[in-house]
Short mmCIF file of C-alpha atoms and ligand atoms in Angstrom, two decimals:
data_model
loop_
_atom_site.label_atom_id
_atom_site.label_comp_id
_atom_site.label_asym_id
_atom_site.label_seq_id
_atom_site.Cartn_x
_atom_site.Cartn_y
_atom_site.Cartn_z
CA MET A 778 186.49 136.24 64.25
CA ALA A 779 184.81 132.80 64.38
CA ILE A 780 183.64 131.52 61.01
CA GLU A 781 180.00 130.73 61.11
CA LYS A 782 178.58 130.71 57.57
CA ILE A 783 180.09 128.78 54.70
CA LEU A 784 179.04 128.50 51.12
CA PHE A 785 180.35 125.20 49.75
CA ALA A 786 180.58 125.30 46.01
CA THR A 787 180.93 122.14 44.10
CA SER A 788 179.98 120.45 40.82
CA GLU A 789 179.05 117.08 42.40
CA ALA A 790 177.88 115.87 45.85
CA HIS A 791 177.04 112.37 46.93
CA PRO A 792 174.28 111.11 46.90
CA LEU A 793 172.84 113.67 44.43
CA ILE A 794 175.40 113.43 41.69
CA LYS A 795 178.77 111.63 41.58
CA THR A 796 181.59 110.84 39.14
CA GLY A 797 184.36 110.37 41.70
CA GLY A 798 185.82 111.31 45.07
CA LEU A 799 184.93 115.02 44.82
CA ALA A 800 181.30 113.93 45.33
CA ASP A 801 182.25 111.82 48.43
CA VAL A 802 184.07 114.86 49.96
CA SER A 803 181.30 117.31 49.01
CA GLY A 804 178.69 115.02 50.52
CA SER A 805 180.58 114.51 53.79
CA LEU A 806 182.67 117.48 54.71
CA PRO A 807 179.76 119.91 54.79
CA ALA A 808 177.93 117.45 57.14
CA ALA A 809 181.13 117.25 59.32
CA LEU A 810 181.17 121.12 59.51
CA ASN A 811 177.53 121.09 60.42
CA ALA A 812 178.31 118.79 63.26
CA LEU A 813 180.74 121.47 64.47
CA ASP A 814 177.76 123.92 64.60
CA LYS A 815 178.63 125.70 61.40
CA ASP A 816 175.99 126.96 59.01
CA VAL A 817 177.05 125.33 55.78
CA ARG A 818 175.20 125.52 52.47
CA ILE A 819 176.17 123.48 49.49
CA ILE A 820 175.66 125.13 46.07
CA LEU A 821 175.40 122.88 43.05
CA PRO A 822 174.14 123.11 39.44
CA ALA A 823 170.56 121.93 39.05
CA TYR A 824 171.41 118.96 36.81
CA ARG A 825 168.43 116.98 35.62
CA THR A 826 169.29 113.84 37.69
CA VAL A 827 169.44 115.97 40.86
CA LEU A 828 166.15 117.64 40.13
CA ASP A 829 164.52 114.27 39.46
CA SER A 830 166.11 112.68 42.66
CA CYS A 831 163.53 114.36 44.80
CA ARG A 832 160.43 116.57 44.53
CA ASP A 833 161.19 118.76 47.47
CA TRP A 834 163.29 121.43 45.83
CA LYS A 835 161.70 124.75 46.58
CA PRO A 836 162.36 127.96 44.61
CA ILE A 837 163.57 130.66 47.03
CA ALA A 838 164.73 133.25 44.56
CA HIS A 839 164.49 134.38 40.88
CA PHE A 840 167.28 136.37 39.29
CA GLU A 841 169.20 137.24 36.20
CA LEU A 842 172.82 136.64 35.36
CA PRO A 843 175.01 138.37 32.70
CA ASN A 844 175.34 136.33 29.49
CA VAL A 845 172.47 134.00 30.50
CA ASN A 846 169.26 134.63 28.54
CA GLU A 847 166.65 133.03 30.64
CA PRO A 848 165.57 133.64 34.22
CA VAL A 849 167.59 131.82 36.90
CA ARG A 850 166.13 130.20 39.92
CA LEU A 851 167.66 129.28 43.14
CA LEU A 852 166.17 126.09 44.63
CA GLU A 853 166.51 124.89 48.19
CA GLY A 854 166.49 121.46 49.64
CA GLN A 855 168.48 119.12 51.89
CA LEU A 856 171.31 116.89 50.99
CA PRO A 857 169.60 113.45 51.47
CA GLY A 858 170.51 111.67 54.69
CA THR A 859 171.81 114.86 56.25
CA THR A 860 170.46 118.22 57.47
CA VAL A 861 172.81 120.20 55.17
CA LEU A 862 170.93 122.91 53.24
CA THR A 863 171.55 122.56 49.56
CA TRP A 864 171.03 125.23 46.88
CA LEU A 865 170.64 124.39 43.27
CA VAL A 866 171.37 127.01 40.57
CA ASP A 867 168.60 126.20 38.07
CA ILE A 868 169.39 127.26 34.52
CA PRO A 869 167.43 124.69 32.39
CA SER A 870 169.18 125.41 29.08
CA LEU A 871 172.58 124.76 30.68
CA PHE A 872 171.91 122.00 33.24
CA ASP A 873 168.54 120.30 32.74
CA ARG A 874 169.65 117.71 30.15
CA GLU A 875 170.17 113.93 29.77
CA GLY A 876 173.70 112.88 30.47
CA GLY A 877 176.53 113.41 33.06
CA PRO A 878 177.58 116.61 34.75
CA TYR A 879 180.53 117.21 32.38
CA HIS A 880 179.91 114.77 29.53
CA ASP A 881 177.14 113.72 27.17
CA ALA A 882 175.91 110.05 26.90
CA ASN A 883 178.86 109.31 24.57
CA GLY A 884 181.50 110.47 27.09
CA LEU A 885 182.30 113.68 25.16
CA ASP A 886 182.62 116.97 27.09
CA TRP A 887 179.61 119.17 26.72
CA SER A 888 180.56 121.77 24.14
CA ASP A 889 179.22 124.59 26.35
CA ASN A 890 181.01 123.55 29.57
CA ALA A 891 182.75 127.00 29.69
CA GLN A 892 179.40 128.79 29.54
CA ARG A 893 177.80 126.36 32.02
CA PHE A 894 180.35 126.70 34.75
CA THR A 895 180.87 130.40 34.27
CA ALA A 896 177.15 130.90 34.80
CA PHE A 897 177.39 128.73 37.87
CA CYS A 898 180.27 130.82 39.16
CA ARG A 899 178.41 134.07 38.54
CA ALA A 900 175.49 132.74 40.57
CA ILE A 901 177.97 131.76 43.37
CA GLU A 902 179.39 135.35 43.15
CA ALA A 903 175.99 137.01 43.39
CA ILE A 904 174.83 134.76 46.33
CA ALA A 905 178.16 135.31 48.18
CA CYS A 906 177.54 139.11 47.90
CA ALA A 907 174.06 138.64 49.45
CA GLN A 908 172.46 139.89 46.22
CA ILE A 909 170.21 136.99 45.97
CA VAL A 910 169.38 135.82 49.45
CA PRO A 911 169.73 139.18 51.33
CA ASP A 912 169.58 137.78 54.90
CA TRP A 913 172.41 135.23 54.35
CA GLN A 914 175.95 136.22 53.52
CA PRO A 915 178.71 133.67 53.96
CA ASP A 916 181.85 134.40 55.81
CA ILE A 917 183.69 131.97 53.48
CA VAL A 918 183.16 130.67 49.97
CA HIS A 919 184.80 127.26 49.65
CA CYS A 920 185.40 126.50 45.97
CA ASN A 921 186.36 123.00 44.75
CA ASP A 922 188.14 122.18 41.43
CA TRP A 923 188.16 124.11 38.17
CA GLN A 924 184.37 124.21 37.76
CA THR A 925 184.20 126.70 40.66
CA GLY A 926 187.53 128.45 40.10
CA LEU A 927 186.07 131.49 38.42
CA ALA A 928 183.98 132.25 41.44
CA ALA A 929 187.22 133.13 43.48
CA ALA A 930 188.29 135.37 40.53
CA LEU A 931 184.96 137.18 40.25
CA LEU A 932 184.72 137.63 43.97
CA SER A 933 188.28 139.10 44.08
CA GLN A 934 186.80 142.21 42.33
CA HIS A 935 184.53 143.10 45.17
CA GLY A 936 185.61 145.43 47.94
CA GLU A 937 183.44 143.84 50.60
CA ARG A 938 183.36 140.13 50.21
CA PRO A 939 183.62 136.77 51.99
CA GLY A 940 186.99 135.03 52.22
CA THR A 941 187.71 132.45 49.54
CA VAL A 942 189.24 129.02 49.66
CA PHE A 943 189.97 126.94 46.68
CA THR A 944 190.67 123.18 47.05
CA ILE A 945 192.52 121.24 44.40
CA HIS A 946 191.12 117.76 44.16
CA ASN A 947 192.91 117.08 40.94
CA LEU A 948 195.32 119.52 39.24
CA ALA A 949 195.22 117.63 35.96
CA TYR A 950 191.65 118.86 35.21
CA GLN A 951 192.06 122.59 34.53
CA GLY A 952 189.05 123.68 32.46
CA LEU A 953 191.13 124.99 29.47
CA TYR A 954 189.37 126.78 26.64
CA PRO A 955 190.50 128.71 23.53
CA ALA A 956 191.06 132.51 23.80
CA SER A 957 187.94 133.05 21.61
CA THR A 958 185.84 131.50 24.50
CA PHE A 959 187.21 134.03 26.92
CA ALA A 960 185.82 136.80 24.64
CA GLU A 961 182.43 135.01 24.50
CA LEU A 962 182.16 134.83 28.24
CA GLN A 963 182.37 138.63 28.65
CA LEU A 964 184.75 138.52 31.53
CA THR A 965 186.67 141.64 32.45
CA GLU A 966 189.66 142.34 30.23
CA ASN A 967 192.04 142.42 33.19
CA PHE A 968 191.60 138.68 33.57
CA TRP A 969 193.32 138.06 30.26
CA SER A 970 196.87 138.03 31.67
CA MET A 971 199.36 135.39 32.56
CA HIS A 972 198.98 136.74 36.08
CA ALA A 973 195.26 135.91 35.94
CA LEU A 974 193.27 133.41 33.77
CA GLU A 975 195.49 133.16 30.71
CA PHE A 976 197.57 130.01 30.46
CA HIS A 977 199.68 129.48 27.24
CA ASP A 978 197.21 131.54 25.28
CA GLN A 979 194.24 129.62 26.58
CA LEU A 980 191.61 130.39 29.24
CA SER A 981 192.24 128.40 32.40
CA MET A 982 189.40 128.15 34.79
CA ILE A 983 191.52 126.52 37.50
CA LYS A 984 193.70 129.55 37.58
CA GLY A 985 190.73 131.58 38.82
CA GLY A 986 191.01 129.67 42.07
CA LEU A 987 194.85 129.20 42.05
CA VAL A 988 195.62 132.87 41.45
CA PHE A 989 192.74 134.62 43.28
CA ALA A 990 191.59 132.48 46.21
CA ASP A 991 192.70 133.90 49.60
CA MET A 992 193.82 130.32 50.58
CA LEU A 993 194.48 127.17 48.69
CA SER A 994 194.38 123.64 49.78
CA THR A 995 194.71 120.21 48.36
CA VAL A 996 193.60 116.86 49.65
CA SER A 997 196.78 115.34 51.15
CA PRO A 998 200.05 116.80 52.52
CA THR A 999 202.11 114.74 50.03
CA TYR A 1000 200.11 115.97 47.03
CA ALA A 1001 200.57 119.55 48.32
CA ARG A 1002 204.31 119.04 47.99
CA GLU A 1003 204.19 117.09 44.72
CA ILE A 1004 202.24 119.68 42.79
CA GLN A 1005 204.99 122.21 43.35
CA THR A 1006 207.26 120.06 41.15
CA PRO A 1007 207.38 119.68 37.39
CA ASP A 1008 206.49 115.97 37.59
CA PHE A 1009 203.13 116.66 39.22
CA GLY A 1010 202.52 120.31 38.67
CA CYS A 1011 200.79 120.08 35.21
CA GLY A 1012 202.56 123.30 34.21
CA LEU A 1013 201.31 125.18 37.20
CA GLU A 1014 204.10 124.29 39.64
CA ALA A 1015 205.68 127.71 39.42
CA LEU A 1016 202.41 129.43 40.32
CA LEU A 1017 201.82 126.95 43.21
CA ARG A 1018 205.40 127.52 44.44
CA HIS A 1019 204.75 131.20 44.26
CA ARG A 1020 201.68 130.77 46.51
CA GLN A 1021 203.13 128.04 48.72
CA ASP A 1022 202.57 130.11 51.85
CA ARG A 1023 198.91 130.01 51.10
CA LEU A 1024 198.75 126.31 50.29
CA LEU A 1025 197.91 123.58 52.77
CA GLY A 1026 197.41 119.84 52.46
CA ILE A 1027 194.46 118.54 54.37
CA LEU A 1028 193.76 114.82 54.11
CA ASN A 1029 190.22 113.88 53.05
CA GLY A 1030 188.17 112.14 55.66
CA ALA A 1031 185.81 109.19 55.11
CA ASP A 1032 182.15 108.97 55.83
CA TYR A 1033 182.06 106.04 58.18
CA GLU A 1034 178.34 106.12 58.21
CA ALA A 1035 178.26 105.17 54.54
CA TRP A 1036 181.37 103.04 54.66
CA ASN A 1037 181.02 100.78 57.68
CA PRO A 1038 181.02 96.97 57.15
CA LEU A 1039 178.77 96.55 60.17
CA LYS A 1040 176.05 98.79 58.84
CA ASP A 1041 176.51 98.74 55.10
CA PRO A 1042 173.01 98.20 53.52
CA TYR A 1043 174.62 97.09 50.26
CA ILE A 1044 176.40 94.05 51.69
CA GLU A 1045 174.73 90.75 52.59
CA HIS A 1046 176.90 89.79 55.64
CA PRO A 1047 177.69 92.56 58.08
CA TYR A 1048 180.98 92.25 59.94
CA ASP A 1049 183.54 94.04 62.17
CA ALA A 1050 187.04 93.40 63.40
CA ASN A 1051 185.88 91.05 66.11
CA LYS A 1052 183.56 89.05 63.84
CA LEU A 1053 185.20 88.54 60.48
CA ALA A 1054 183.06 85.53 59.50
CA GLY A 1055 180.88 87.87 57.50
CA LYS A 1056 183.90 88.99 55.36
CA ALA A 1057 184.43 85.43 54.28
CA GLN A 1058 180.77 85.15 53.35
CA ASN A 1059 180.92 88.37 51.38
CA LYS A 1060 183.88 87.03 49.51
CA ALA A 1061 182.00 84.00 48.52
CA ALA A 1062 179.04 86.13 47.33
CA LEU A 1063 181.47 88.26 45.37
CA GLN A 1064 183.07 85.32 43.67
CA THR A 1065 179.61 84.09 42.74
CA ALA A 1066 178.61 87.50 41.47
CA PHE A 1067 181.63 87.56 39.13
CA ALA A 1068 181.17 83.94 38.05
CA LEU A 1069 184.57 83.04 39.70
CA ALA A 1070 185.27 79.80 41.47
CA LYS A 1071 184.15 79.88 45.12
CA LYS A 1072 187.53 79.22 46.68
CA PRO A 1073 188.07 80.63 50.16
CA ARG A 1074 191.86 80.37 50.14
CA THR A 1075 192.33 82.07 46.77
CA ALA A 1076 193.14 85.74 47.41
CA VAL A 1077 190.66 88.02 45.69
CA ILE A 1078 192.20 91.43 44.53
CA GLY A 1079 189.60 94.17 44.07
CA MET A 1080 189.73 97.39 42.07
CA ILE A 1081 187.04 100.15 41.82
CA SER A 1082 187.94 103.12 39.69
CA ARG A 1083 187.39 105.72 37.08
CA LEU A 1084 189.21 104.32 34.11
CA ALA A 1085 191.63 107.18 33.51
CA GLU A 1086 195.40 107.36 32.75
CA GLN A 1087 195.91 108.62 36.34
CA LYS A 1088 194.87 105.24 37.83
CA GLY A 1089 197.79 103.12 36.43
CA PHE A 1090 195.84 100.44 34.53
CA ASP A 1091 198.63 100.28 32.04
CA LEU A 1092 201.01 99.13 34.80
CA LEU A 1093 198.47 96.53 35.90
CA LEU A 1094 198.11 95.20 32.30
CA GLU A 1095 201.85 94.95 31.98
CA ALA A 1096 202.25 93.17 35.34
CA LEU A 1097 199.27 90.91 34.78
CA PRO A 1098 201.01 87.88 33.09
CA GLY A 1099 203.16 87.45 36.24
CA ILE A 1100 200.30 88.01 38.67
CA MET A 1101 197.93 85.64 36.88
CA LYS A 1102 200.49 82.75 37.39
CA LYS A 1103 199.59 82.96 41.10
CA ASN A 1104 196.60 81.57 43.02
CA VAL A 1105 194.62 84.69 42.68
CA GLN A 1106 191.42 86.22 41.33
CA LEU A 1107 190.97 89.74 40.20
CA VAL A 1108 187.70 91.74 40.36
CA ILE A 1109 187.47 95.09 38.62
CA LEU A 1110 184.64 97.68 38.51
CA GLY A 1111 185.18 100.80 36.41
CA SER A 1112 184.23 102.96 33.61
CA GLY A 1113 185.74 105.79 31.57
CA ASP A 1114 188.40 105.80 28.88
CA LYS A 1115 187.33 103.51 26.12
CA LYS A 1116 190.97 102.35 25.41
CA ILE A 1117 191.42 101.24 29.01
CA GLU A 1118 188.00 99.59 28.90
CA GLN A 1119 189.07 97.58 25.88
CA GLY A 1120 192.42 96.66 27.38
CA LEU A 1121 190.60 95.25 30.47
CA ARG A 1122 188.07 93.35 28.30
CA ASP A 1123 190.98 91.73 26.44
CA ALA A 1124 192.75 90.87 29.62
CA SER A 1125 189.75 89.22 31.12
CA ALA A 1126 189.25 87.22 27.90
CA SER A 1127 192.83 86.10 28.16
CA TYR A 1128 192.49 84.74 31.72
CA PRO A 1129 189.10 83.08 31.85
CA GLY A 1130 187.89 82.25 35.33
CA LYS A 1131 190.57 84.52 36.89
CA ILE A 1132 189.34 87.99 36.14
CA GLY A 1133 185.87 89.34 36.91
CA LEU A 1134 185.22 92.54 35.01
CA GLN A 1135 182.32 94.89 35.17
CA ILE A 1136 182.43 97.98 32.99
CA GLY A 1137 180.09 100.70 34.36
CA TYR A 1138 179.20 102.65 37.46
CA ASP A 1139 177.58 100.75 40.29
CA GLU A 1140 177.39 102.05 43.84
CA ALA A 1141 176.07 98.85 45.35
CA LEU A 1142 178.68 96.66 43.74
CA SER A 1143 181.46 99.00 44.80
CA HIS A 1144 180.51 98.31 48.47
CA ARG A 1145 180.44 94.58 47.75
CA ILE A 1146 183.94 94.63 46.31
CA GLU A 1147 185.23 96.53 49.25
CA ALA A 1148 183.61 93.93 51.61
CA GLY A 1149 184.50 90.80 49.66
CA ALA A 1150 187.96 91.35 48.37
CA ASP A 1151 191.03 90.41 50.39
CA ILE A 1152 193.37 92.93 48.75
CA PHE A 1153 192.62 96.32 47.09
CA LEU A 1154 194.89 97.49 44.36
CA MET A 1155 195.54 101.21 43.59
CA PRO A 1156 198.51 101.53 41.24
CA SER A 1157 197.78 105.29 40.58
CA ARG A 1158 200.54 107.10 38.79
CA TYR A 1159 199.40 110.13 41.02
CA GLU A 1160 196.62 110.28 43.55
CA PRO A 1161 195.64 113.63 45.22
CA CYS A 1162 194.10 111.66 48.05
CA GLY A 1163 192.23 108.62 47.08
CA LEU A 1164 189.25 107.34 48.99
CA ASN A 1165 189.06 103.70 48.12
CA GLN A 1166 192.21 102.75 50.01
CA ILE A 1167 190.73 104.47 53.06
CA TYR A 1168 187.39 102.62 52.66
CA SER A 1169 189.41 99.37 52.09
CA LEU A 1170 191.26 99.82 55.38
CA ARG A 1171 187.97 99.99 57.25
CA TYR A 1172 186.60 96.89 55.39
CA GLY A 1173 189.79 94.93 56.25
CA THR A 1174 190.64 94.73 52.61
CA ILE A 1175 194.46 95.25 52.53
CA PRO A 1176 195.55 98.02 50.17
CA VAL A 1177 198.43 97.61 47.78
CA VAL A 1178 199.32 101.17 46.54
CA HIS A 1179 201.94 103.22 44.75
CA ARG A 1180 203.71 105.62 47.09
CA THR A 1181 202.15 108.93 45.84
CA GLY A 1182 199.92 111.66 47.15
CA GLY A 1183 197.26 110.55 49.61
CA LEU A 1184 198.11 106.92 49.09
CA ALA A 1185 201.53 107.59 50.62
CA ASP A 1186 199.90 109.45 53.58
CA THR A 1187 197.37 106.73 54.47
CA VAL A 1188 198.91 103.32 53.72
CA VAL A 1189 201.82 102.11 55.92
CA ASP A 1190 203.93 99.46 54.24
CA LEU A 1191 204.52 96.14 55.92
CA THR A 1192 208.26 96.12 56.92
CA PRO A 1193 210.04 94.44 59.81
CA ILE A 1194 209.80 97.67 61.64
CA SER A 1195 206.16 98.54 60.99
CA GLN A 1196 205.34 94.91 61.71
CA ALA A 1197 207.17 95.16 65.07
CA ASN A 1198 205.59 98.42 66.08
CA HIS A 1199 202.14 97.31 64.81
CA THR A 1200 201.60 100.18 62.39
CA ALA A 1201 201.52 98.35 59.14
CA ASN A 1202 198.24 98.31 57.22
CA GLY A 1203 199.13 97.52 53.65
CA PHE A 1204 201.81 97.26 50.90
CA VAL A 1205 203.40 100.29 49.22
CA PHE A 1206 205.61 100.37 46.17
CA ASP A 1207 207.97 103.16 45.27
CA GLU A 1208 208.10 103.50 41.59
CA ALA A 1209 205.23 103.51 39.06
CA ASN A 1210 206.37 100.57 37.02
CA ALA A 1211 205.03 97.13 36.38
CA SER A 1212 207.90 95.22 38.16
CA ASP A 1213 207.48 97.23 41.36
CA LEU A 1214 203.77 96.71 41.19
CA ARG A 1215 204.14 92.97 40.63
CA ALA A 1216 206.58 92.66 43.49
CA ALA A 1217 204.16 94.47 45.88
CA VAL A 1218 201.31 92.15 44.88
CA PHE A 1219 203.62 89.17 45.36
CA ARG A 1220 204.54 90.42 48.84
CA ALA A 1221 200.84 90.80 49.64
CA LEU A 1222 200.07 87.25 48.31
CA GLU A 1223 202.91 85.81 50.29
CA CYS A 1224 201.66 87.43 53.49
CA TYR A 1225 198.09 86.34 52.77
CA ARG A 1226 199.27 82.73 53.07
CA GLN A 1227 200.59 83.39 56.64
CA LYS A 1228 197.31 83.43 58.36
CA ASN A 1229 198.53 84.98 61.72
CA VAL A 1230 200.42 87.83 60.07
CA TRP A 1231 197.49 88.47 57.78
CA ARG A 1232 195.00 88.50 60.70
CA GLU A 1233 197.07 91.07 62.46
CA LEU A 1234 197.39 93.25 59.42
CA VAL A 1235 193.65 93.20 58.86
CA ALA A 1236 193.06 94.09 62.50
CA GLN A 1237 195.52 96.99 62.27
CA ALA A 1238 193.92 98.18 59.01
CA MET A 1239 190.37 98.14 60.42
CA ALA A 1240 191.48 100.17 63.46
CA VAL A 1241 192.92 103.07 61.51
CA ASP A 1242 190.70 106.21 61.79
CA PHE A 1243 190.36 108.67 58.92
CA SER A 1244 186.98 110.16 59.98
CA TRP A 1245 186.35 113.81 59.17
CA ASN A 1246 186.63 115.01 62.76
CA SER A 1247 190.25 116.27 62.65
CA SER A 1248 190.24 117.29 59.03
CA ALA A 1249 187.06 119.36 59.39
CA ARG A 1250 188.69 121.30 62.22
CA ARG A 1251 191.69 121.92 59.93
CA TYR A 1252 189.38 123.35 57.28
CA LEU A 1253 187.98 125.68 59.95
CA ASP A 1254 191.52 126.94 60.68
CA LEU A 1255 192.01 127.41 56.88
CA TYR A 1256 188.72 129.32 56.75
CA ARG A 1257 189.76 131.64 59.54
CA ILE A 1258 193.03 132.44 57.83
CA ALA A 1259 191.28 133.10 54.50
CA TYR A 1260 188.75 135.31 56.26
CA GLU A 1261 191.46 137.45 57.92
CA LEU A 1262 193.39 137.79 54.65
CA SER A 1263 190.25 139.07 52.88
CA HIS A 1264 189.37 141.66 55.49
P1 LIG B 1354 188.79 109.73 42.03
O1 LIG B 1354 188.05 110.87 42.67
O2 LIG B 1354 190.02 110.22 41.44
O3 LIG B 1354 187.83 109.00 41.04
P2 LIG B 1354 188.69 108.58 44.71
O4 LIG B 1354 189.40 107.29 45.27
O5 LIG B 1354 188.97 109.78 45.52
O6 LIG B 1354 189.14 108.71 43.22
O7 LIG B 1354 187.15 108.36 44.75
C1 LIG B 1354 186.49 107.47 43.86
C2 LIG B 1354 185.06 107.34 44.30
O8 LIG B 1354 184.28 106.94 43.24
C3 LIG B 1354 184.95 106.31 45.37
O9 LIG B 1354 183.85 106.55 46.17
C4 LIG B 1354 184.65 105.07 44.50
O10 LIG B 1354 184.07 103.95 45.26
C5 LIG B 1354 183.79 105.63 43.43
N1 LIG B 1354 183.79 104.89 42.16
C6 LIG B 1354 184.77 104.98 41.19
N2 LIG B 1354 184.42 104.28 40.11
C7 LIG B 1354 183.24 103.68 40.40
C8 LIG B 1354 182.43 102.76 39.70
N3 LIG B 1354 182.68 102.37 38.53
N4 LIG B 1354 181.28 102.36 40.33
C9 LIG B 1354 180.96 102.88 41.58
N5 LIG B 1354 181.77 103.64 42.26
C10 LIG B 1354 182.92 104.08 41.72
C1 LIG B 1355 190.08 113.64 43.02
C2 LIG B 1355 191.30 112.84 43.12
C3 LIG B 1355 191.17 111.85 44.30
C4 LIG B 1355 190.59 112.46 45.51
C5 LIG B 1355 189.25 113.11 45.13
C6 LIG B 1355 188.53 113.78 46.33
O1 LIG B 1355 189.16 113.12 42.10
O2 LIG B 1355 191.66 112.20 41.96
O3 LIG B 1355 192.55 111.42 44.57
O4 LIG B 1355 190.45 111.55 46.56
O5 LIG B 1355 189.46 114.10 44.20
O6 LIG B 1355 189.33 114.82 46.93
#
């Protein structure tokens, strides 16, 4: 049976609401599936920022949900810049508030996150069973990360139901809550079992997806293998090994409409592989923006990141004294963990004129860094896929990465062999420690000085293609299998 109708359930989607790469994927994979003639609808909570972003949301249904004591509305609109239909689950007391999707303005988790995402999942369940929009029933519900995990569990209780797919974008975020929360949510008793949602006496929302979805995927082949081991499995490795015949790694694609140095509206000087002069001008503009000396032959290393333990900033800080002895400038844009923010502030104060730091979230600046930097650093301790190294390749900004997850699957280290067969596109280090990181940066800087070698590396990087085309087809295969397993 060909899969036609897909309900794509997510807690963020660019350009409506974004905290990280999940939003990039949720904003671009549905569009890629649409381009393959599939009827995809995104379903998202009606956060205040999303409601405010456009006036065109139209109510198409009113309904009630268990444990929610106000009427719920389903709003319909389009994902801006695409023709993808988007549904918002509008429950004002849960979603219409000032702050982020998961945190308040002080960066603390909303205390009612379990209630918020359980209500969201109940709405997904009802819609998937055609109880809310009777003339549209999906063949597949595609859930993403813990916020949508319960939807797969709830749907598993129905005799006739769509197939379910659960994609792990980051196994470390699990939606864990005390046992007392489980009781408050009024979920069926059967779910309180180690074979269901219970995890070391806590409620685990991600287990809803991992245990009950017909098929599982994650966002790179290497991460799919890594999460079956104790080092990366976050305590869930045995479950994932148990379900390994249902687990596939599908590499994320990039949206090359949004990330194309020739058409990027955020950058001043468009360029492509044949006309690299613009890149040098963007570099000068970036140096100016960060109050760094405008030196064309000084390598600029860029970083754009959530500031989370995952991203390896501790390794960078340890390696920094060595790196800062070189002719180099470092430009960092990020926000998140307050300790990491402070560590970076201290570092930039220690090396005046060499480090440009902006704490915060800034879409435009992120594009300018991709365009203006020479080198892009991602020392992630783990990285399910990673998108910035993929964007960097397209912008001719050579990635230096730790060999893990999607970084290992997308960046080809410069070695005599990869240089000879013209496949090199970056620098990869094997162990997550400061000396390996420093050595990889030194190799990149050394190569940067050899103009011809660097030029070829940039050309190879810019030619690599990680568009959605092939990955979207792999999702369709996954959907087909999930559908067959559910019927
Ligand atoms: P993750 O999802 O783990 O944060 P990814 O590499 O998959 O990592 O995706 C990160 C996305 O978020 C990219 O689009 C990146 O440009 C963006 N991003 C991260 N931090 C910032 C920031 N401070 N300002 C603007 N964009 C950011
Ligand atoms: C997660 C991962 C990141 C991945 C993104 C999109 O946030 O940390 O590696 O690229 O999801 O799948």
